[in-house]
PDB file of C-alpha atoms in Angstrom:
ATOM      1  CA  MET A 276     171.481 -23.379 154.671  1.00  0.00           C
ATOM      2  CA  THR A 277     175.124 -22.387 155.360  1.00  0.00           C
ATOM      3  CA  SER A 278     175.064 -24.113 158.740  1.00  0.00           C
ATOM      4  CA  GLU A 279     174.425 -27.382 156.886  1.00  0.00           C
ATOM      5  CA  LEU A 280     177.500 -26.898 154.683  1.00  0.00           C
ATOM      6  CA  THR A 281     180.948 -27.769 155.930  1.00  0.00           C
ATOM      7  CA  ALA A 282     183.905 -25.390 155.827  1.00  0.00           C
ATOM      8  CA  LYS A 283     185.431 -27.762 153.252  1.00  0.00           C
ATOM      9  CA  THR A 284     182.370 -27.398 151.016  1.00  0.00           C
ATOM     10  CA  MET A 285     182.293 -23.609 151.346  1.00  0.00           C
ATOM     11  CA  GLY A 286     186.020 -23.413 150.539  1.00  0.00           C
ATOM     12  CA  TYR A 287     185.547 -25.653 147.519  1.00  0.00           C
ATOM     13  CA  LEU A 288     182.596 -23.600 146.286  1.00  0.00           C
ATOM     14  CA  ALA A 289     184.547 -20.355 146.545  1.00  0.00           C
ATOM     15  CA  ALA A 290     187.339 -21.963 144.502  1.00  0.00           C
ATOM     16  CA  ALA A 291     184.823 -23.425 142.039  1.00  0.00           C
ATOM     17  CA  PHE A 292     183.325 -19.997 141.347  1.00  0.00           C
ATOM     18  CA  GLU A 293     186.844 -18.732 140.621  1.00  0.00           C
ATOM     19  CA  ALA A 294     187.563 -21.806 138.463  1.00  0.00           C
ATOM     20  CA  GLU A 295     184.366 -21.164 136.515  1.00  0.00           C
ATOM     21  CA  ALA A 296     185.825 -17.902 135.194  1.00  0.00           C
ATOM     22  CA  ALA A 297     188.961 -19.765 134.076  1.00  0.00           C
ATOM     23  CA  VAL A 298     186.884 -22.511 132.426  1.00  0.00           C
ATOM     24  CA  LEU A 299     184.866 -19.914 130.527  1.00  0.00           C
ATOM     25  CA  GLU A 300     188.032 -18.105 129.483  1.00  0.00           C
ATOM     26  CA  ALA A 301     189.422 -21.428 128.198  1.00  0.00           C
ATOM     27  CA  GLY A 302     186.345 -21.915 126.018  1.00  0.00           C
ATOM     28  CA  GLY A 303     184.301 -23.993 128.455  1.00  0.00           C
ATOM     29  CA  LEU A 304     180.589 -23.617 128.961  1.00  0.00           C
ATOM     30  CA  ALA A 305     178.377 -22.711 131.893  1.00  0.00           C
ATOM     31  CA  GLY A 306     174.698 -22.203 132.615  1.00  0.00           C
ATOM     32  CA  ARG A 307     172.217 -21.746 129.811  1.00  0.00           C
ATOM     33  CA  ASP A 308     175.050 -20.885 127.399  1.00  0.00           C
ATOM     34  CA  SER A 309     175.869 -24.591 127.381  1.00  0.00           C
ATOM     35  CA  GLU A 310     172.420 -25.600 126.130  1.00  0.00           C
ATOM     36  CA  SER A 311     173.288 -24.760 122.503  1.00  0.00           C
ATOM     37  CA  VAL A 312     176.033 -27.405 122.651  1.00  0.00           C
ATOM     38  CA  CYS A 313     174.527 -29.653 125.339  1.00  0.00           C
ATOM     39  CA  PRO A 314     170.755 -29.699 124.804  1.00  0.00           C
ATOM     40  CA  VAL A 315     168.481 -30.110 127.805  1.00  0.00           C
ATOM     41  CA  LYS A 316     165.165 -31.959 127.698  1.00  0.00           C
ATOM     42  CA  HIS A 317     162.624 -30.966 130.370  1.00  0.00           C
ATOM     43  CA  SER A 318     159.964 -33.451 131.505  1.00  0.00           C
ATOM     44  CA  PHE A 319     157.422 -33.364 134.294  1.00  0.00           C
ATOM     45  CA  GLY A 320     155.741 -36.005 136.398  1.00  0.00           C
ATOM     46  CA  GLU A 321     153.325 -35.654 139.266  1.00  0.00           C
ATOM     47  CA  GLY A 322     155.293 -33.589 141.785  1.00  0.00           C
ATOM     48  CA  CYS A 323     158.614 -33.828 139.959  1.00  0.00           C
ATOM     49  CA  TYR A 324     160.785 -32.199 137.319  1.00  0.00           C
ATOM     50  CA  VAL A 325     163.176 -34.320 135.251  1.00  0.00           C
ATOM     51  CA  ARG A 326     166.113 -32.602 133.556  1.00  0.00           C
ATOM     52  CA  GLU A 327     167.992 -34.566 130.868  1.00  0.00           C
ATOM     53  CA  TRP A 328     171.347 -33.074 129.813  1.00  0.00           C
ATOM     54  CA  ASN A 329     172.852 -34.424 126.578  1.00  0.00           C
ATOM     55  CA  CYS A 330     176.422 -33.398 125.871  1.00  0.00           C
ATOM     56  CA  PRO A 331     178.820 -34.468 123.120  1.00  0.00           C
ATOM     57  CA  ALA A 332     182.343 -35.679 123.814  1.00  0.00           C
ATOM     58  CA  GLY A 333     185.099 -33.160 124.424  1.00  0.00           C
ATOM     59  CA  VAL A 334     183.127 -30.467 126.255  1.00  0.00           C
ATOM     60  CA  LEU A 335     184.326 -28.679 129.399  1.00  0.00           C
ATOM     61  CA  THR A 336     181.438 -27.261 131.396  1.00  0.00           C
ATOM     62  CA  VAL A 337     180.536 -25.995 134.862  1.00  0.00           C
ATOM     63  CA  SER A 338     177.328 -26.885 136.671  1.00  0.00           C
ATOM     64  CA  LYS A 339     175.190 -24.566 138.708  1.00  0.00           C
ATOM     65  CA  VAL A 340     175.186 -24.703 142.516  1.00  0.00           C
ATOM     66  CA  HIS A 341     172.428 -26.949 143.804  1.00  0.00           C
ATOM     67  CA  LYS A 342     170.356 -25.867 146.822  1.00  0.00           C
ATOM     68  CA  ILE A 343     168.479 -29.127 147.371  1.00  0.00           C
ATOM     69  CA  ALA A 344     169.579 -32.774 147.537  1.00  0.00           C
ATOM     70  CA  HIS A 345     168.369 -34.787 144.547  1.00  0.00           C
ATOM     71  CA  PRO A 346     169.226 -37.956 142.628  1.00  0.00           C
ATOM     72  CA  PHE A 347     171.221 -37.955 139.409  1.00  0.00           C
ATOM     73  CA  PHE A 348     171.636 -40.690 136.817  1.00  0.00           C
ATOM     74  CA  VAL A 349     174.331 -40.966 134.151  1.00  0.00           C
ATOM     75  CA  LEU A 350     172.616 -43.047 131.483  1.00  0.00           C
ATOM     76  CA  LYS A 351     175.266 -42.870 128.777  1.00  0.00           C
ATOM     77  CA  GLY A 352     178.893 -41.837 128.434  1.00  0.00           C
ATOM     78  CA  ARG A 353     182.017 -41.173 130.436  1.00  0.00           C
ATOM     79  CA  VAL A 354     182.774 -37.909 132.216  1.00  0.00           C
ATOM     80  CA  SER A 355     185.461 -36.564 134.547  1.00  0.00           C
ATOM     81  CA  VAL A 356     184.017 -34.535 137.400  1.00  0.00           C
ATOM     82  CA  MET A 357     185.882 -32.205 139.753  1.00  0.00           C
ATOM     83  CA  THR A 358     184.185 -31.957 143.133  1.00  0.00           C
ATOM     84  CA  GLU A 359     185.207 -30.911 146.626  1.00  0.00           C
ATOM     85  CA  ASP A 360     186.615 -34.431 147.046  1.00  0.00           C
ATOM     86  CA  GLY A 361     188.838 -34.236 143.961  1.00  0.00           C
ATOM     87  CA  MET A 362     188.592 -35.660 140.456  1.00  0.00           C
ATOM     88  CA  GLU A 363     186.205 -38.535 139.827  1.00  0.00           C
ATOM     89  CA  GLU A 364     185.540 -40.424 136.608  1.00  0.00           C
ATOM     90  CA  ILE A 365     181.928 -41.475 136.137  1.00  0.00           C
ATOM     91  CA  VAL A 366     181.057 -44.147 133.599  1.00  0.00           C
ATOM     92  CA  ALA A 367     177.467 -44.989 132.702  1.00  0.00           C
ATOM     93  CA  PRO A 368     175.414 -46.556 134.045  1.00  0.00           C
ATOM     94  CA  HIS A 369     175.807 -44.688 137.313  1.00  0.00           C
ATOM     95  CA  TYR A 370     173.623 -42.924 139.865  1.00  0.00           C
ATOM     96  CA  GLY A 371     174.198 -40.830 142.942  1.00  0.00           C
ATOM     97  CA  ILE A 372     172.806 -38.093 145.134  1.00  0.00           C
ATOM     98  CA  THR A 373     173.738 -34.462 144.597  1.00  0.00           C
ATOM     99  CA  MET A 374     173.996 -32.756 147.977  1.00  0.00           C
ATOM    100  CA  PRO A 375     173.147 -29.096 148.680  1.00  0.00           C
ATOM    101  CA  GLY A 376     176.061 -26.822 147.829  1.00  0.00           C
ATOM    102  CA  THR A 377     177.359 -29.044 145.016  1.00  0.00           C
ATOM    103  CA  LYS A 378     178.981 -27.319 142.029  1.00  0.00           C
ATOM    104  CA  ARG A 379     180.790 -29.480 139.475  1.00  0.00           C
ATOM    105  CA  VAL A 380     183.372 -28.903 136.771  1.00  0.00           C
ATOM    106  CA  LEU A 381     182.848 -31.602 134.124  1.00  0.00           C
ATOM    107  CA  TYR A 382     184.696 -32.848 131.047  1.00  0.00           C
ATOM    108  CA  THR A 383     182.875 -35.265 128.746  1.00  0.00           C
ATOM    109  CA  HIS A 384     185.200 -37.945 127.344  1.00  0.00           C
ATOM    110  CA  GLU A 385     182.258 -39.520 125.511  1.00  0.00           C
ATOM    111  CA  ALA A 386     178.799 -38.289 124.561  1.00  0.00           C
ATOM    112  CA  THR A 387     177.002 -38.177 127.920  1.00  0.00           C
ATOM    113  CA  THR A 388     173.392 -38.235 129.080  1.00  0.00           C
ATOM    114  CA  TRP A 389     173.027 -36.982 132.684  1.00  0.00           C
ATOM    115  CA  VAL A 390     169.548 -36.894 134.257  1.00  0.00           C
ATOM    116  CA  THR A 391     168.471 -35.181 137.481  1.00  0.00           C
ATOM    117  CA  VAL A 392     165.135 -35.486 139.257  1.00  0.00           C
ATOM    118  CA  HIS A 393     163.765 -32.681 141.459  1.00  0.00           C
ATOM    119  CA  VAL A 394     160.729 -32.640 143.747  1.00  0.00           C
ATOM    120  CA  THR A 395     158.535 -29.695 142.745  1.00  0.00           C
ATOM    121  CA  ASP A 396     155.011 -28.923 141.600  1.00  0.00           C
ATOM    122  CA  LYS A 397     156.279 -26.085 139.406  1.00  0.00           C
ATOM    123  CA  THR A 398     156.410 -26.427 135.615  1.00  0.00           C
ATOM    124  CA  ASN A 399     158.036 -23.115 134.650  1.00  0.00           C
ATOM    125  CA  ILE A 400     161.797 -23.685 134.231  1.00  0.00           C
ATOM    126  CA  ASP A 401     162.744 -20.226 135.540  1.00  0.00           C
ATOM    127  CA  ASP A 402     160.603 -20.769 138.654  1.00  0.00           C
ATOM    128  CA  ILE A 403     162.119 -24.218 139.182  1.00  0.00           C
ATOM    129  CA  GLU A 404     165.663 -22.890 138.867  1.00  0.00           C
ATOM    130  CA  ARG A 405     164.979 -20.166 141.436  1.00  0.00           C
ATOM    131  CA  GLU A 406     163.782 -22.909 143.773  1.00  0.00           C
ATOM    132  CA  ILE A 407     166.632 -25.421 143.291  1.00  0.00           C
ATOM    133  CA  ILE A 408     169.664 -23.420 142.049  1.00  0.00           C
ATOM    134  CA  ALA A 409     171.841 -20.905 143.904  1.00  0.00           C
ATOM    135  CA  GLY A 410     172.912 -18.115 141.564  1.00  0.00           C
ATOM    136  CA  GLN A 411     175.783 -17.001 143.799  1.00  0.00           C
ATOM    137  CA  LEU A 412     177.569 -18.423 146.812  1.00  0.00           C
ATOM    138  CA  GLU A 413     175.648 -15.951 148.989  1.00  0.00           C
ATOM    139  CA  ASP A 414     172.341 -17.540 147.863  1.00  0.00           C
ATOM    140  CA  LEU A 415     173.240 -20.645 149.866  1.00  0.00           C
ATOM    141  CA  GLU A 416     173.039 -18.578 153.032  1.00  0.00           C
ATOM    142  CA  LYS A 417     169.320 -17.883 152.496  1.00  0.00           C
TER     143      LYS A 417
END
């Protein structure tokens, strides 16, 4: 997968992993630790997994690294997102495509509902995450 990622993306991801430690130190949230503050609803359709993330205002969080391109939809709220292209403010309603190698640092200005849709026949969340999420930067090279 690395050959598909640009040098810019790889540089950003390395910096994002370092920034994640700073976000956590500052009281931000990452991974499943965020689910106590930002609950996730899991739904399944034929051949797809839908993940609905609901986060209150005022939360700083870091996303996981995505292995596979997929659509996302911001149904409610306003959030600032740091990506490899800089800071972006997203206001609902909004949709986009998350590309492989994406890792985001987010700050919710308002209560936010962010939905992602993933193609998979799996229904076990741990199995799905192994399929669609890179645990470390090195996992993108596989």
